[in-house]
mmCIF file with all atom_site columns, C-alpha atoms in Angstrom:
data_model
loop_
_atom_site.group_PDB
_atom_site.id
_atom_site.type_symbol
_atom_site.label_atom_id
_atom_site.label_alt_id
_atom_site.label_comp_id
_atom_site.label_asym_id
_atom_site.label_entity_id
_atom_site.label_seq_id
_atom_site.pdbx_PDB_ins_code
_atom_site.Cartn_x
_atom_site.Cartn_y
_atom_site.Cartn_z
_atom_site.occupancy
_atom_site.B_iso_or_equiv
_atom_site.pdbx_formal_charge
_atom_site.auth_seq_id
_atom_site.auth_comp_id
_atom_site.auth_asym_id
_atom_site.auth_atom_id
_atom_site.pdbx_PDB_model_num
ATOM 1   C CA . VAL A 1 1   ? 12.860 22.784 -22.664 1.00 51.00 ? 1   VAL A CA 1
ATOM 2   C CA . GLU A 1 2   ? 9.872  20.459 -23.135 1.00 60.00 ? 2   GLU A CA 1
ATOM 3   C CA . PRO A 1 3   ? 11.345 17.412 -21.305 1.00 69.00 ? 3   PRO A CA 1
ATOM 4   C CA . MET A 1 4   ? 11.998 19.645 -18.287 1.00 67.00 ? 4   MET A CA 1
ATOM 5   C CA . LEU A 1 5   ? 8.348  20.722 -18.290 1.00 75.00 ? 5   LEU A CA 1
ATOM 6   C CA . ALA A 1 6   ? 6.839  17.271 -18.837 1.00 79.00 ? 6   ALA A CA 1
ATOM 7   C CA . ASP A 1 7   ? 5.898  16.652 -15.197 1.00 81.00 ? 7   ASP A CA 1
ATOM 8   C CA . ALA A 1 8   ? 4.294  20.068 -14.832 1.00 80.00 ? 8   ALA A CA 1
ATOM 9   C CA . MET A 1 9   ? 2.322  19.513 -18.032 1.00 82.00 ? 9   MET A CA 1
ATOM 10  C CA . MET A 1 10  ? 1.179  16.083 -16.830 1.00 84.00 ? 10  MET A CA 1
ATOM 11  C CA . GLU A 1 11  ? -0.062 17.639 -13.587 1.00 81.00 ? 11  GLU A CA 1
ATOM 12  C CA . GLY A 1 12  ? -1.912 20.349 -15.512 1.00 83.00 ? 12  GLY A CA 1
ATOM 13  C CA . PHE A 1 13  ? 0.087  23.257 -14.091 1.00 83.00 ? 13  PHE A CA 1
ATOM 14  C CA . ILE A 1 14  ? 1.221  24.536 -17.471 1.00 83.00 ? 14  ILE A CA 1
ATOM 15  C CA . GLN A 1 15  ? 0.035  24.109 -21.025 1.00 80.00 ? 15  GLN A CA 1
ATOM 16  C CA . GLN A 1 16  ? 1.388  24.596 -24.495 1.00 75.00 ? 16  GLN A CA 1
ATOM 17  C CA . LEU A 1 17  ? -0.095 27.337 -26.623 1.00 65.00 ? 17  LEU A CA 1
ATOM 18  C CA . SER A 1 18  ? 0.228  28.766 -30.095 1.00 56.00 ? 18  SER A CA 1
ATOM 19  C CA . ILE A 1 19  ? 1.629  32.185 -30.879 1.00 48.00 ? 19  ILE A CA 1
ATOM 20  C CA . GLY A 1 20  ? -1.003 34.886 -30.871 1.00 46.00 ? 20  GLY A CA 1
ATOM 21  C CA . SER A 1 21  ? -3.416 33.014 -28.606 1.00 42.00 ? 21  SER A CA 1
ATOM 22  C CA . SER A 1 22  ? -3.020 35.160 -25.516 1.00 39.00 ? 22  SER A CA 1
ATOM 23  C CA . VAL A 1 23  ? -3.448 38.767 -24.417 1.00 37.00 ? 23  VAL A CA 1
ATOM 24  C CA . MET A 1 24  ? -0.716 41.047 -23.140 1.00 38.00 ? 24  MET A CA 1
ATOM 25  C CA . LYS A 1 25  ? -1.651 42.830 -19.921 1.00 38.00 ? 25  LYS A CA 1
ATOM 26  C CA . PHE A 1 26  ? 0.640  45.614 -18.847 1.00 38.00 ? 26  PHE A CA 1
ATOM 27  C CA . GLY A 1 27  ? 1.487  45.767 -15.166 1.00 40.00 ? 27  GLY A CA 1
ATOM 28  C CA . GLY A 1 28  ? 0.388  48.836 -13.269 1.00 41.00 ? 28  GLY A CA 1
ATOM 29  C CA . ASP A 1 29  ? -2.678 49.920 -15.249 1.00 47.00 ? 29  ASP A CA 1
ATOM 30  C CA . ASN A 1 30  ? -5.627 48.665 -17.235 1.00 45.00 ? 30  ASN A CA 1
ATOM 31  C CA . ASP A 1 31  ? -3.983 48.795 -20.674 1.00 52.00 ? 31  ASP A CA 1
ATOM 32  C CA . THR A 1 32  ? -4.300 45.583 -22.656 1.00 44.00 ? 32  THR A CA 1
ATOM 33  C CA . MET A 1 33  ? -3.441 44.508 -26.151 1.00 45.00 ? 33  MET A CA 1
ATOM 34  C CA . SER A 1 34  ? -3.433 41.412 -28.298 1.00 37.00 ? 34  SER A CA 1
ATOM 35  C CA . ASP A 1 35  ? 0.051  40.013 -28.334 1.00 39.00 ? 35  ASP A CA 1
ATOM 36  C CA . ALA A 1 36  ? 2.082  36.823 -28.096 1.00 35.00 ? 36  ALA A CA 1
ATOM 37  C CA . GLY A 1 37  ? 2.756  37.019 -24.372 1.00 36.00 ? 37  GLY A CA 1
ATOM 38  C CA . SER A 1 38  ? 0.878  37.733 -21.175 1.00 36.00 ? 38  SER A CA 1
ATOM 39  C CA . ARG A 1 39  ? 1.517  39.184 -17.741 1.00 39.00 ? 39  ARG A CA 1
ATOM 40  C CA . SER A 1 40  ? -0.094 38.451 -14.433 1.00 38.00 ? 40  SER A CA 1
ATOM 41  C CA . SER A 1 41  ? -1.752 41.106 -12.270 1.00 35.00 ? 41  SER A CA 1
ATOM 42  C CA . SER A 1 42  ? 1.474  41.347 -10.265 1.00 39.00 ? 42  SER A CA 1
ATOM 43  C CA . GLY A 1 43  ? 3.361  42.486 -13.377 1.00 39.00 ? 43  GLY A CA 1
ATOM 44  C CA . ARG A 1 44  ? 5.426  39.320 -13.803 1.00 40.00 ? 44  ARG A CA 1
ATOM 45  C CA . ALA A 1 45  ? 5.681  37.582 -17.137 1.00 40.00 ? 45  ALA A CA 1
ATOM 46  C CA . ALA A 1 46  ? 3.099  34.799 -17.167 1.00 43.00 ? 46  ALA A CA 1
ATOM 47  C CA . SER A 1 47  ? 4.144  33.022 -20.338 1.00 45.00 ? 47  SER A CA 1
ATOM 48  C CA . PHE A 1 48  ? 7.189  32.303 -22.471 1.00 43.00 ? 48  PHE A CA 1
ATOM 49  C CA . LYS A 1 49  ? 7.184  31.224 -26.089 1.00 43.00 ? 49  LYS A CA 1
ATOM 50  C CA . ALA A 1 50  ? 9.743  29.792 -28.445 1.00 40.00 ? 50  ALA A CA 1
ATOM 51  C CA . ALA A 1 51  ? 9.795  30.395 -32.198 1.00 42.00 ? 51  ALA A CA 1
ATOM 52  C CA . SER A 1 52  ? 6.492  28.641 -33.000 1.00 47.00 ? 52  SER A CA 1
ATOM 53  C CA . PHE A 1 53  ? 4.970  27.634 -29.661 1.00 53.00 ? 53  PHE A CA 1
ATOM 54  C CA . GLY A 1 54  ? 5.323  28.257 -25.973 1.00 66.00 ? 54  GLY A CA 1
ATOM 55  C CA . TYR A 1 55  ? 4.096  27.455 -22.501 1.00 72.00 ? 55  TYR A CA 1
ATOM 56  C CA . HIS A 1 56  ? 2.184  29.304 -19.849 1.00 75.00 ? 56  HIS A CA 1
ATOM 57  C CA . PHE A 1 57  ? 0.807  28.712 -16.383 1.00 80.00 ? 57  PHE A CA 1
ATOM 58  C CA . VAL A 1 58  ? -2.849 27.751 -16.500 1.00 82.00 ? 58  VAL A CA 1
ATOM 59  C CA . HIS A 1 59  ? -3.584 30.201 -13.659 1.00 82.00 ? 59  HIS A CA 1
ATOM 60  C CA . ASP A 1 60  ? -1.827 33.174 -12.112 1.00 82.00 ? 60  ASP A CA 1
ATOM 61  C CA . ASN A 1 61  ? -2.072 31.562 -8.665  1.00 86.00 ? 61  ASN A CA 1
ATOM 62  C CA . ILE A 1 62  ? 0.002  28.612 -9.878  1.00 84.00 ? 62  ILE A CA 1
ATOM 63  C CA . GLN A 1 63  ? 2.619  31.000 -11.192 1.00 78.00 ? 63  GLN A CA 1
ATOM 64  C CA . GLU A 1 64  ? 2.697  32.851 -7.878  1.00 81.00 ? 64  GLU A CA 1
ATOM 65  C CA . ALA A 1 65  ? 3.080  29.571 -5.991  1.00 84.00 ? 65  ALA A CA 1
ATOM 66  C CA . ALA A 1 66  ? 5.954  28.527 -8.247  1.00 79.00 ? 66  ALA A CA 1
ATOM 67  C CA . LEU A 1 67  ? 7.720  31.842 -7.705  1.00 76.00 ? 67  LEU A CA 1
ATOM 68  C CA . ALA A 1 68  ? 7.199  31.536 -3.955  1.00 80.00 ? 68  ALA A CA 1
ATOM 69  C CA . LEU A 1 69  ? 9.232  28.309 -4.007  1.00 81.00 ? 69  LEU A CA 1
ATOM 70  C CA . ALA A 1 70  ? 12.189 30.033 -5.636  1.00 79.00 ? 70  ALA A CA 1
ATOM 71  C CA . ASN A 1 71  ? 15.046 31.413 -3.585  1.00 82.00 ? 71  ASN A CA 1
ATOM 72  C CA . PRO A 1 72  ? 14.262 35.161 -3.288  1.00 81.00 ? 72  PRO A CA 1
ATOM 73  C CA . LYS A 1 73  ? 17.953 36.017 -3.385  1.00 86.00 ? 73  LYS A CA 1
ATOM 74  C CA . ALA A 1 74  ? 18.340 34.198 -6.694  1.00 86.00 ? 74  ALA A CA 1
ATOM 75  C CA . LEU A 1 75  ? 15.318 35.761 -8.411  1.00 86.00 ? 75  LEU A CA 1
ATOM 76  C CA . PRO A 1 76  ? 16.981 39.025 -9.521  1.00 89.00 ? 76  PRO A CA 1
ATOM 77  C CA . THR A 1 77  ? 19.823 37.139 -11.197 1.00 90.00 ? 77  THR A CA 1
ATOM 78  C CA . LEU A 1 78  ? 17.390 34.708 -12.808 1.00 86.00 ? 78  LEU A CA 1
ATOM 79  C CA . LYS A 1 79  ? 15.244 37.563 -14.132 1.00 88.00 ? 79  LYS A CA 1
ATOM 80  C CA . THR A 1 80  ? 18.285 39.329 -15.546 1.00 91.00 ? 80  THR A CA 1
ATOM 81  C CA . CYS A 1 81  ? 19.455 36.161 -17.306 1.00 90.00 ? 81  CYS A CA 1
ATOM 82  C CA . LEU A 1 82  ? 16.026 35.436 -18.788 1.00 84.00 ? 82  LEU A CA 1
ATOM 83  C CA . GLY A 1 83  ? 15.528 39.036 -19.870 1.00 88.00 ? 83  GLY A CA 1
ATOM 84  C CA . GLN A 1 84  ? 18.918 39.166 -21.562 1.00 89.00 ? 84  GLN A CA 1
ATOM 85  C CA . ILE A 1 85  ? 18.271 35.883 -23.382 1.00 85.00 ? 85  ILE A CA 1
ATOM 86  C CA . LEU A 1 86  ? 15.070 37.338 -24.844 1.00 82.00 ? 86  LEU A CA 1
ATOM 87  C CA . VAL A 1 87  ? 16.765 40.599 -25.838 1.00 86.00 ? 87  VAL A CA 1
ATOM 88  C CA . ASP A 1 88  ? 19.710 38.791 -27.430 1.00 85.00 ? 88  ASP A CA 1
ATOM 89  C CA . GLU A 1 89  ? 17.356 36.583 -29.413 1.00 80.00 ? 89  GLU A CA 1
ATOM 90  C CA . LEU A 1 90  ? 15.392 39.593 -30.580 1.00 79.00 ? 90  LEU A CA 1
ATOM 91  C CA . ASN A 1 91  ? 18.484 41.552 -31.599 1.00 78.00 ? 91  ASN A CA 1
ATOM 92  C CA . THR A 1 92  ? 20.259 38.736 -33.433 1.00 74.00 ? 92  THR A CA 1
ATOM 93  C CA . THR A 1 93  ? 17.457 37.179 -35.470 1.00 66.00 ? 93  THR A CA 1
ATOM 94  C CA . GLU A 1 94  ? 17.515 38.092 -39.172 1.00 67.00 ? 94  GLU A CA 1
ATOM 95  C CA . HIS A 1 95  ? 14.263 36.548 -40.406 1.00 66.00 ? 95  HIS A CA 1
ATOM 96  C CA . GLU A 1 96  ? 11.589 39.251 -40.561 1.00 68.00 ? 96  GLU A CA 1
ATOM 97  C CA . ASP A 1 97  ? 8.672  37.015 -39.539 1.00 67.00 ? 97  ASP A CA 1
ATOM 98  C CA . ARG A 1 98  ? 10.612 35.688 -36.570 1.00 63.00 ? 98  ARG A CA 1
ATOM 99  C CA . ARG A 1 99  ? 11.655 39.210 -35.622 1.00 63.00 ? 99  ARG A CA 1
ATOM 100 C CA . ARG A 1 100 ? 8.023  40.331 -35.550 1.00 68.00 ? 100 ARG A CA 1
ATOM 101 C CA . THR A 1 101 ? 7.171  37.355 -33.369 1.00 64.00 ? 101 THR A CA 1
ATOM 102 C CA . LEU A 1 102 ? 10.041 38.005 -30.992 1.00 66.00 ? 102 LEU A CA 1
ATOM 103 C CA . GLU A 1 103 ? 9.142  41.700 -30.792 1.00 71.00 ? 103 GLU A CA 1
ATOM 104 C CA . SER A 1 104 ? 6.115  40.628 -28.778 1.00 73.00 ? 104 SER A CA 1
ATOM 105 C CA . TYR A 1 105 ? 8.547  39.490 -26.059 1.00 80.00 ? 105 TYR A CA 1
ATOM 106 C CA . LEU A 1 106 ? 9.974  42.988 -25.684 1.00 89.00 ? 106 LEU A CA 1
ATOM 107 C CA . PHE A 1 107 ? 7.782  43.950 -22.731 1.00 92.00 ? 107 PHE A CA 1
ATOM 108 C CA . ALA A 1 108 ? 8.504  40.706 -20.894 1.00 89.00 ? 108 ALA A CA 1
ATOM 109 C CA . ALA A 1 109 ? 12.239 41.121 -21.536 1.00 91.00 ? 109 ALA A CA 1
ATOM 110 C CA . VAL A 1 110 ? 12.401 44.721 -20.322 1.00 95.00 ? 110 VAL A CA 1
ATOM 111 C CA . ASN A 1 111 ? 10.229 43.969 -17.283 1.00 94.00 ? 111 ASN A CA 1
ATOM 112 C CA . LEU A 1 112 ? 12.537 41.112 -16.335 1.00 92.00 ? 112 LEU A CA 1
ATOM 113 C CA . LEU A 1 113 ? 15.620 43.297 -16.694 1.00 95.00 ? 113 LEU A CA 1
ATOM 114 C CA . ASN A 1 114 ? 14.008 46.135 -14.714 1.00 96.00 ? 114 ASN A CA 1
ATOM 115 C CA . ASP A 1 115 ? 13.181 43.691 -11.906 1.00 93.00 ? 115 ASP A CA 1
ATOM 116 C CA . GLY A 1 116 ? 16.547 41.957 -12.091 1.00 93.00 ? 116 GLY A CA 1
ATOM 117 C CA . VAL A 1 117 ? 20.009 42.809 -10.825 1.00 92.00 ? 117 VAL A CA 1
ATOM 118 C CA . PRO A 1 118 ? 20.458 46.620 -10.871 1.00 92.00 ? 118 PRO A CA 1
ATOM 119 C CA . PRO A 1 119 ? 22.982 47.717 -13.516 1.00 91.00 ? 119 PRO A CA 1
ATOM 120 C CA . LEU A 1 120 ? 26.277 48.745 -11.976 1.00 87.00 ? 120 LEU A CA 1
ATOM 121 C CA . THR A 1 121 ? 28.173 50.554 -14.725 1.00 93.00 ? 121 THR A CA 1
ATOM 122 C CA . GLU A 1 122 ? 27.118 53.577 -16.746 1.00 94.00 ? 122 GLU A CA 1
ATOM 123 C CA . ARG A 1 123 ? 27.239 51.495 -19.911 1.00 94.00 ? 123 ARG A CA 1
ATOM 124 C CA . GLU A 1 124 ? 24.832 48.944 -18.415 1.00 94.00 ? 124 GLU A CA 1
ATOM 125 C CA . ARG A 1 125 ? 22.506 51.695 -17.204 1.00 96.00 ? 125 ARG A CA 1
ATOM 126 C CA . LEU A 1 126 ? 22.411 53.362 -20.618 1.00 96.00 ? 126 LEU A CA 1
ATOM 127 C CA . TYR A 1 127 ? 21.779 50.020 -22.287 1.00 95.00 ? 127 TYR A CA 1
ATOM 128 C CA . LEU A 1 128 ? 18.776 49.407 -20.045 1.00 96.00 ? 128 LEU A CA 1
ATOM 129 C CA . ALA A 1 129 ? 17.585 52.993 -20.568 1.00 97.00 ? 129 ALA A CA 1
ATOM 130 C CA . GLU A 1 130 ? 17.569 52.385 -24.334 1.00 96.00 ? 130 GLU A CA 1
ATOM 131 C CA . LEU A 1 131 ? 15.556 49.190 -23.869 1.00 95.00 ? 131 LEU A CA 1
ATOM 132 C CA . ASN A 1 132 ? 13.024 51.047 -21.725 1.00 97.00 ? 132 ASN A CA 1
ATOM 133 C CA . LEU A 1 133 ? 12.694 53.699 -24.424 1.00 97.00 ? 133 LEU A CA 1
ATOM 134 C CA . ARG A 1 134 ? 12.154 50.958 -26.979 1.00 95.00 ? 134 ARG A CA 1
ATOM 135 C CA . ALA A 1 135 ? 9.424  49.381 -24.843 1.00 95.00 ? 135 ALA A CA 1
ATOM 136 C CA . ALA A 1 136 ? 7.820  52.770 -24.183 1.00 97.00 ? 136 ALA A CA 1
ATOM 137 C CA . THR A 1 137 ? 7.707  53.567 -27.887 1.00 96.00 ? 137 THR A CA 1
ATOM 138 C CA . ARG A 1 138 ? 6.031  50.254 -28.624 1.00 94.00 ? 138 ARG A CA 1
ATOM 139 C CA . ALA A 1 139 ? 3.528  50.760 -25.790 1.00 95.00 ? 139 ALA A CA 1
ATOM 140 C CA . ILE A 1 140 ? 2.554  54.135 -27.267 1.00 95.00 ? 140 ILE A CA 1
ATOM 141 C CA . THR A 1 141 ? 1.561  52.414 -30.513 1.00 93.00 ? 141 THR A CA 1
ATOM 142 C CA . PHE A 1 142 ? -1.071 50.553 -28.475 1.00 93.00 ? 142 PHE A CA 1
ATOM 143 C CA . SER A 1 143 ? -2.147 53.763 -26.664 1.00 94.00 ? 143 SER A CA 1
ATOM 144 C CA . ALA A 1 144 ? -0.879 52.160 -23.445 1.00 95.00 ? 144 ALA A CA 1
ATOM 145 C CA . PHE A 1 145 ? 0.215  55.487 -22.002 1.00 96.00 ? 145 PHE A CA 1
ATOM 146 C CA . ASN A 1 146 ? 0.414  54.421 -18.360 1.00 97.00 ? 146 ASN A CA 1
ATOM 147 C CA . SER A 1 147 ? 2.765  51.587 -19.234 1.00 96.00 ? 147 SER A CA 1
ATOM 148 C CA . SER A 1 148 ? 4.734  53.808 -21.572 1.00 97.00 ? 148 SER A CA 1
ATOM 149 C CA . ALA A 1 149 ? 5.201  56.342 -18.780 1.00 97.00 ? 149 ALA A CA 1
ATOM 150 C CA . THR A 1 150 ? 6.535  53.616 -16.485 1.00 97.00 ? 150 THR A CA 1
ATOM 151 C CA . TYR A 1 151 ? 9.175  52.662 -19.037 1.00 98.00 ? 151 TYR A CA 1
ATOM 152 C CA . LEU A 1 152 ? 10.081 56.276 -19.823 1.00 98.00 ? 152 LEU A CA 1
ATOM 153 C CA . LEU A 1 153 ? 10.488 57.299 -16.195 1.00 97.00 ? 153 LEU A CA 1
ATOM 154 C CA . LYS A 1 154 ? 12.590 54.198 -15.560 1.00 97.00 ? 154 LYS A CA 1
ATOM 155 C CA . GLY A 1 155 ? 14.742 55.123 -18.548 1.00 97.00 ? 155 GLY A CA 1
ATOM 156 C CA . ILE A 1 156 ? 15.187 58.680 -17.304 1.00 97.00 ? 156 ILE A CA 1
ATOM 157 C CA . ASP A 1 157 ? 16.122 57.396 -13.858 1.00 97.00 ? 157 ASP A CA 1
ATOM 158 C CA . LEU A 1 158 ? 18.899 55.312 -15.448 1.00 97.00 ? 158 LEU A CA 1
ATOM 159 C CA . LEU A 1 159 ? 20.509 58.311 -17.180 1.00 97.00 ? 159 LEU A CA 1
ATOM 160 C CA . PRO A 1 160 ? 23.656 59.914 -15.768 1.00 95.00 ? 160 PRO A CA 1
ATOM 161 C CA . GLU A 1 161 ? 22.994 62.441 -13.024 1.00 93.00 ? 161 GLU A CA 1
ATOM 162 C CA . GLY A 1 162 ? 22.894 66.196 -13.488 1.00 91.00 ? 162 GLY A CA 1
ATOM 163 C CA . ASP A 1 163 ? 24.012 67.894 -16.677 1.00 92.00 ? 163 ASP A CA 1
ATOM 164 C CA . LYS A 1 164 ? 26.087 64.890 -17.703 1.00 94.00 ? 164 LYS A CA 1
ATOM 165 C CA . LYS A 1 165 ? 22.996 63.303 -19.255 1.00 96.00 ? 165 LYS A CA 1
ATOM 166 C CA . TRP A 1 166 ? 22.880 66.184 -21.760 1.00 95.00 ? 166 TRP A CA 1
ATOM 167 C CA . LYS A 1 167 ? 26.466 65.733 -22.945 1.00 94.00 ? 167 LYS A CA 1
ATOM 168 C CA . ASP A 1 168 ? 26.888 64.889 -26.623 1.00 94.00 ? 168 ASP A CA 1
ATOM 169 C CA . GLU A 1 169 ? 27.411 61.159 -26.060 1.00 94.00 ? 169 GLU A CA 1
ATOM 170 C CA . HIS A 1 170 ? 24.080 60.855 -24.203 1.00 96.00 ? 170 HIS A CA 1
ATOM 171 C CA . TYR A 1 171 ? 22.162 63.713 -25.802 1.00 96.00 ? 171 TYR A CA 1
ATOM 172 C CA . ALA A 1 172 ? 20.078 61.803 -28.362 1.00 97.00 ? 172 ALA A CA 1
ATOM 173 C CA . LEU A 1 173 ? 18.865 59.229 -25.834 1.00 97.00 ? 173 LEU A CA 1
ATOM 174 C CA . THR A 1 174 ? 18.162 61.857 -23.175 1.00 97.00 ? 174 THR A CA 1
ATOM 175 C CA . MET A 1 175 ? 16.231 64.110 -25.567 1.00 97.00 ? 175 MET A CA 1
ATOM 176 C CA . GLU A 1 176 ? 14.142 61.212 -26.829 1.00 98.00 ? 176 GLU A CA 1
ATOM 177 C CA . LEU A 1 177 ? 13.269 60.041 -23.316 1.00 98.00 ? 177 LEU A CA 1
ATOM 178 C CA . TYR A 1 178 ? 12.378 63.515 -22.066 1.00 98.00 ? 178 TYR A CA 1
ATOM 179 C CA . SER A 1 179 ? 10.422 64.523 -25.180 1.00 98.00 ? 179 SER A CA 1
ATOM 180 C CA . SER A 1 180 ? 8.457  61.269 -25.065 1.00 98.00 ? 180 SER A CA 1
ATOM 181 C CA . ALA A 1 181 ? 7.815  61.763 -21.338 1.00 98.00 ? 181 ALA A CA 1
ATOM 182 C CA . VAL A 1 182 ? 6.401  65.235 -22.027 1.00 98.00 ? 182 VAL A CA 1
ATOM 183 C CA . GLU A 1 183 ? 4.003  63.828 -24.633 1.00 97.00 ? 183 GLU A CA 1
ATOM 184 C CA . VAL A 1 184 ? 2.924  60.834 -22.578 1.00 98.00 ? 184 VAL A CA 1
ATOM 185 C CA . GLN A 1 185 ? 2.371  62.772 -19.364 1.00 97.00 ? 185 GLN A CA 1
ATOM 186 C CA . ASP A 1 186 ? 0.276  65.231 -21.368 1.00 97.00 ? 186 ASP A CA 1
ATOM 187 C CA . TYR A 1 187 ? -1.811 62.331 -22.736 1.00 96.00 ? 187 TYR A CA 1
ATOM 188 C CA . ARG A 1 188 ? -2.317 61.168 -19.146 1.00 97.00 ? 188 ARG A CA 1
ATOM 189 C CA . GLY A 1 189 ? -3.391 64.615 -18.004 1.00 96.00 ? 189 GLY A CA 1
ATOM 190 C CA . LEU A 1 190 ? -0.479 64.939 -15.572 1.00 97.00 ? 190 LEU A CA 1
ATOM 191 C CA . ILE A 1 191 ? 0.294  68.553 -16.340 1.00 96.00 ? 191 ILE A CA 1
ATOM 192 C CA . ASP A 1 192 ? 2.696  69.248 -13.473 1.00 96.00 ? 192 ASP A CA 1
ATOM 193 C CA . SER A 1 193 ? 4.780  66.204 -14.347 1.00 96.00 ? 193 SER A CA 1
ATOM 194 C CA . MET A 1 194 ? 4.682  67.120 -18.034 1.00 97.00 ? 194 MET A CA 1
ATOM 195 C CA . GLN A 1 195 ? 5.886  70.628 -17.253 1.00 97.00 ? 195 GLN A CA 1
ATOM 196 C CA . LEU A 1 196 ? 8.752  69.267 -15.160 1.00 97.00 ? 196 LEU A CA 1
ATOM 197 C CA . TYR A 1 197 ? 10.168 67.304 -18.092 1.00 97.00 ? 197 TYR A CA 1
ATOM 198 C CA . ALA A 1 198 ? 9.418  70.103 -20.545 1.00 97.00 ? 198 ALA A CA 1
ATOM 199 C CA . ASP A 1 199 ? 11.361 72.607 -18.436 1.00 97.00 ? 199 ASP A CA 1
ATOM 200 C CA . GLU A 1 200 ? 14.377 70.285 -18.463 1.00 96.00 ? 200 GLU A CA 1
ATOM 201 C CA . VAL A 1 201 ? 14.341 70.182 -22.264 1.00 97.00 ? 201 VAL A CA 1
ATOM 202 C CA . LEU A 1 202 ? 13.766 73.906 -22.703 1.00 96.00 ? 202 LEU A CA 1
ATOM 203 C CA . ALA A 1 203 ? 16.639 74.653 -20.321 1.00 96.00 ? 203 ALA A CA 1
ATOM 204 C CA . GLN A 1 204 ? 19.091 73.314 -22.910 1.00 95.00 ? 204 GLN A CA 1
ATOM 205 C CA . ASN A 1 205 ? 19.629 76.755 -24.413 1.00 93.00 ? 205 ASN A CA 1
ATOM 206 C CA . HIS A 1 206 ? 22.704 75.762 -26.384 1.00 93.00 ? 206 HIS A CA 1
ATOM 207 C CA . ARG A 1 207 ? 20.813 73.079 -28.310 1.00 94.00 ? 207 ARG A CA 1
ATOM 208 C CA . PRO A 1 208 ? 19.017 73.623 -31.660 1.00 94.00 ? 208 PRO A CA 1
ATOM 209 C CA . LEU A 1 209 ? 15.444 74.871 -31.481 1.00 94.00 ? 209 LEU A CA 1
ATOM 210 C CA . ALA A 1 210 ? 14.366 72.096 -33.853 1.00 95.00 ? 210 ALA A CA 1
ATOM 211 C CA . ASP A 1 211 ? 15.291 69.494 -31.232 1.00 96.00 ? 211 ASP A CA 1
ATOM 212 C CA . LYS A 1 212 ? 12.628 70.967 -28.938 1.00 96.00 ? 212 LYS A CA 1
ATOM 213 C CA . PHE A 1 213 ? 9.733  71.060 -31.415 1.00 96.00 ? 213 PHE A CA 1
ATOM 214 C CA . ARG A 1 214 ? 8.026  68.014 -29.870 1.00 96.00 ? 214 ARG A CA 1
ATOM 215 C CA . VAL A 1 215 ? 7.960  69.750 -26.496 1.00 97.00 ? 215 VAL A CA 1
ATOM 216 C CA . TYR A 1 216 ? 6.753  73.068 -27.922 1.00 96.00 ? 216 TYR A CA 1
ATOM 217 C CA . ASN A 1 217 ? 3.958  71.223 -29.734 1.00 95.00 ? 217 ASN A CA 1
ATOM 218 C CA . VAL A 1 218 ? 2.647  69.989 -26.380 1.00 95.00 ? 218 VAL A CA 1
ATOM 219 C CA . LEU A 1 219 ? 2.890  73.316 -24.553 1.00 91.00 ? 219 LEU A CA 1
#
């Protein structure tokens, strides 16, 4: 990677940085957290890091200019490829320290996949829904409820339509997404939206009462 970036580094467009030296900014709200990656105000990933170091644009405007030079038709495919590379690296690494480092790329990876080529098959949609749930759960640990809601609602949108989402093969994922959405929308004070997702869960009359405890605790 570094030889390919040499000219840009010489010109001062990008710089190398150490892990943990930047701040993660979530797109779409004012939530921030200390992390090993950063995002621009437009919601795009502003930096990328390898195992022990990485590179980032020295200014968001430079990043925007670079993206403007890219072929717009190719961007979705590029984002999907980059996002999948990050996810694959995160899922396959066995070293615990490296896994914790790579976990900081989760938001960038999911954002890239969400902005990339839309999934075509049900399997691809469910895979992306699971990744959005994973990102939402991590965002909640930082009290980044607006960002978490974005991931949760994206995940719900990727589920099969109608009652099919509540079939046994999708039930666990669907219940987790909806229950989390109820909690997060309550945290955000969006009562009508919270009630909408709660009603969907409570309508599953044939499911165990224990599965709905999280929703009842909010109501």
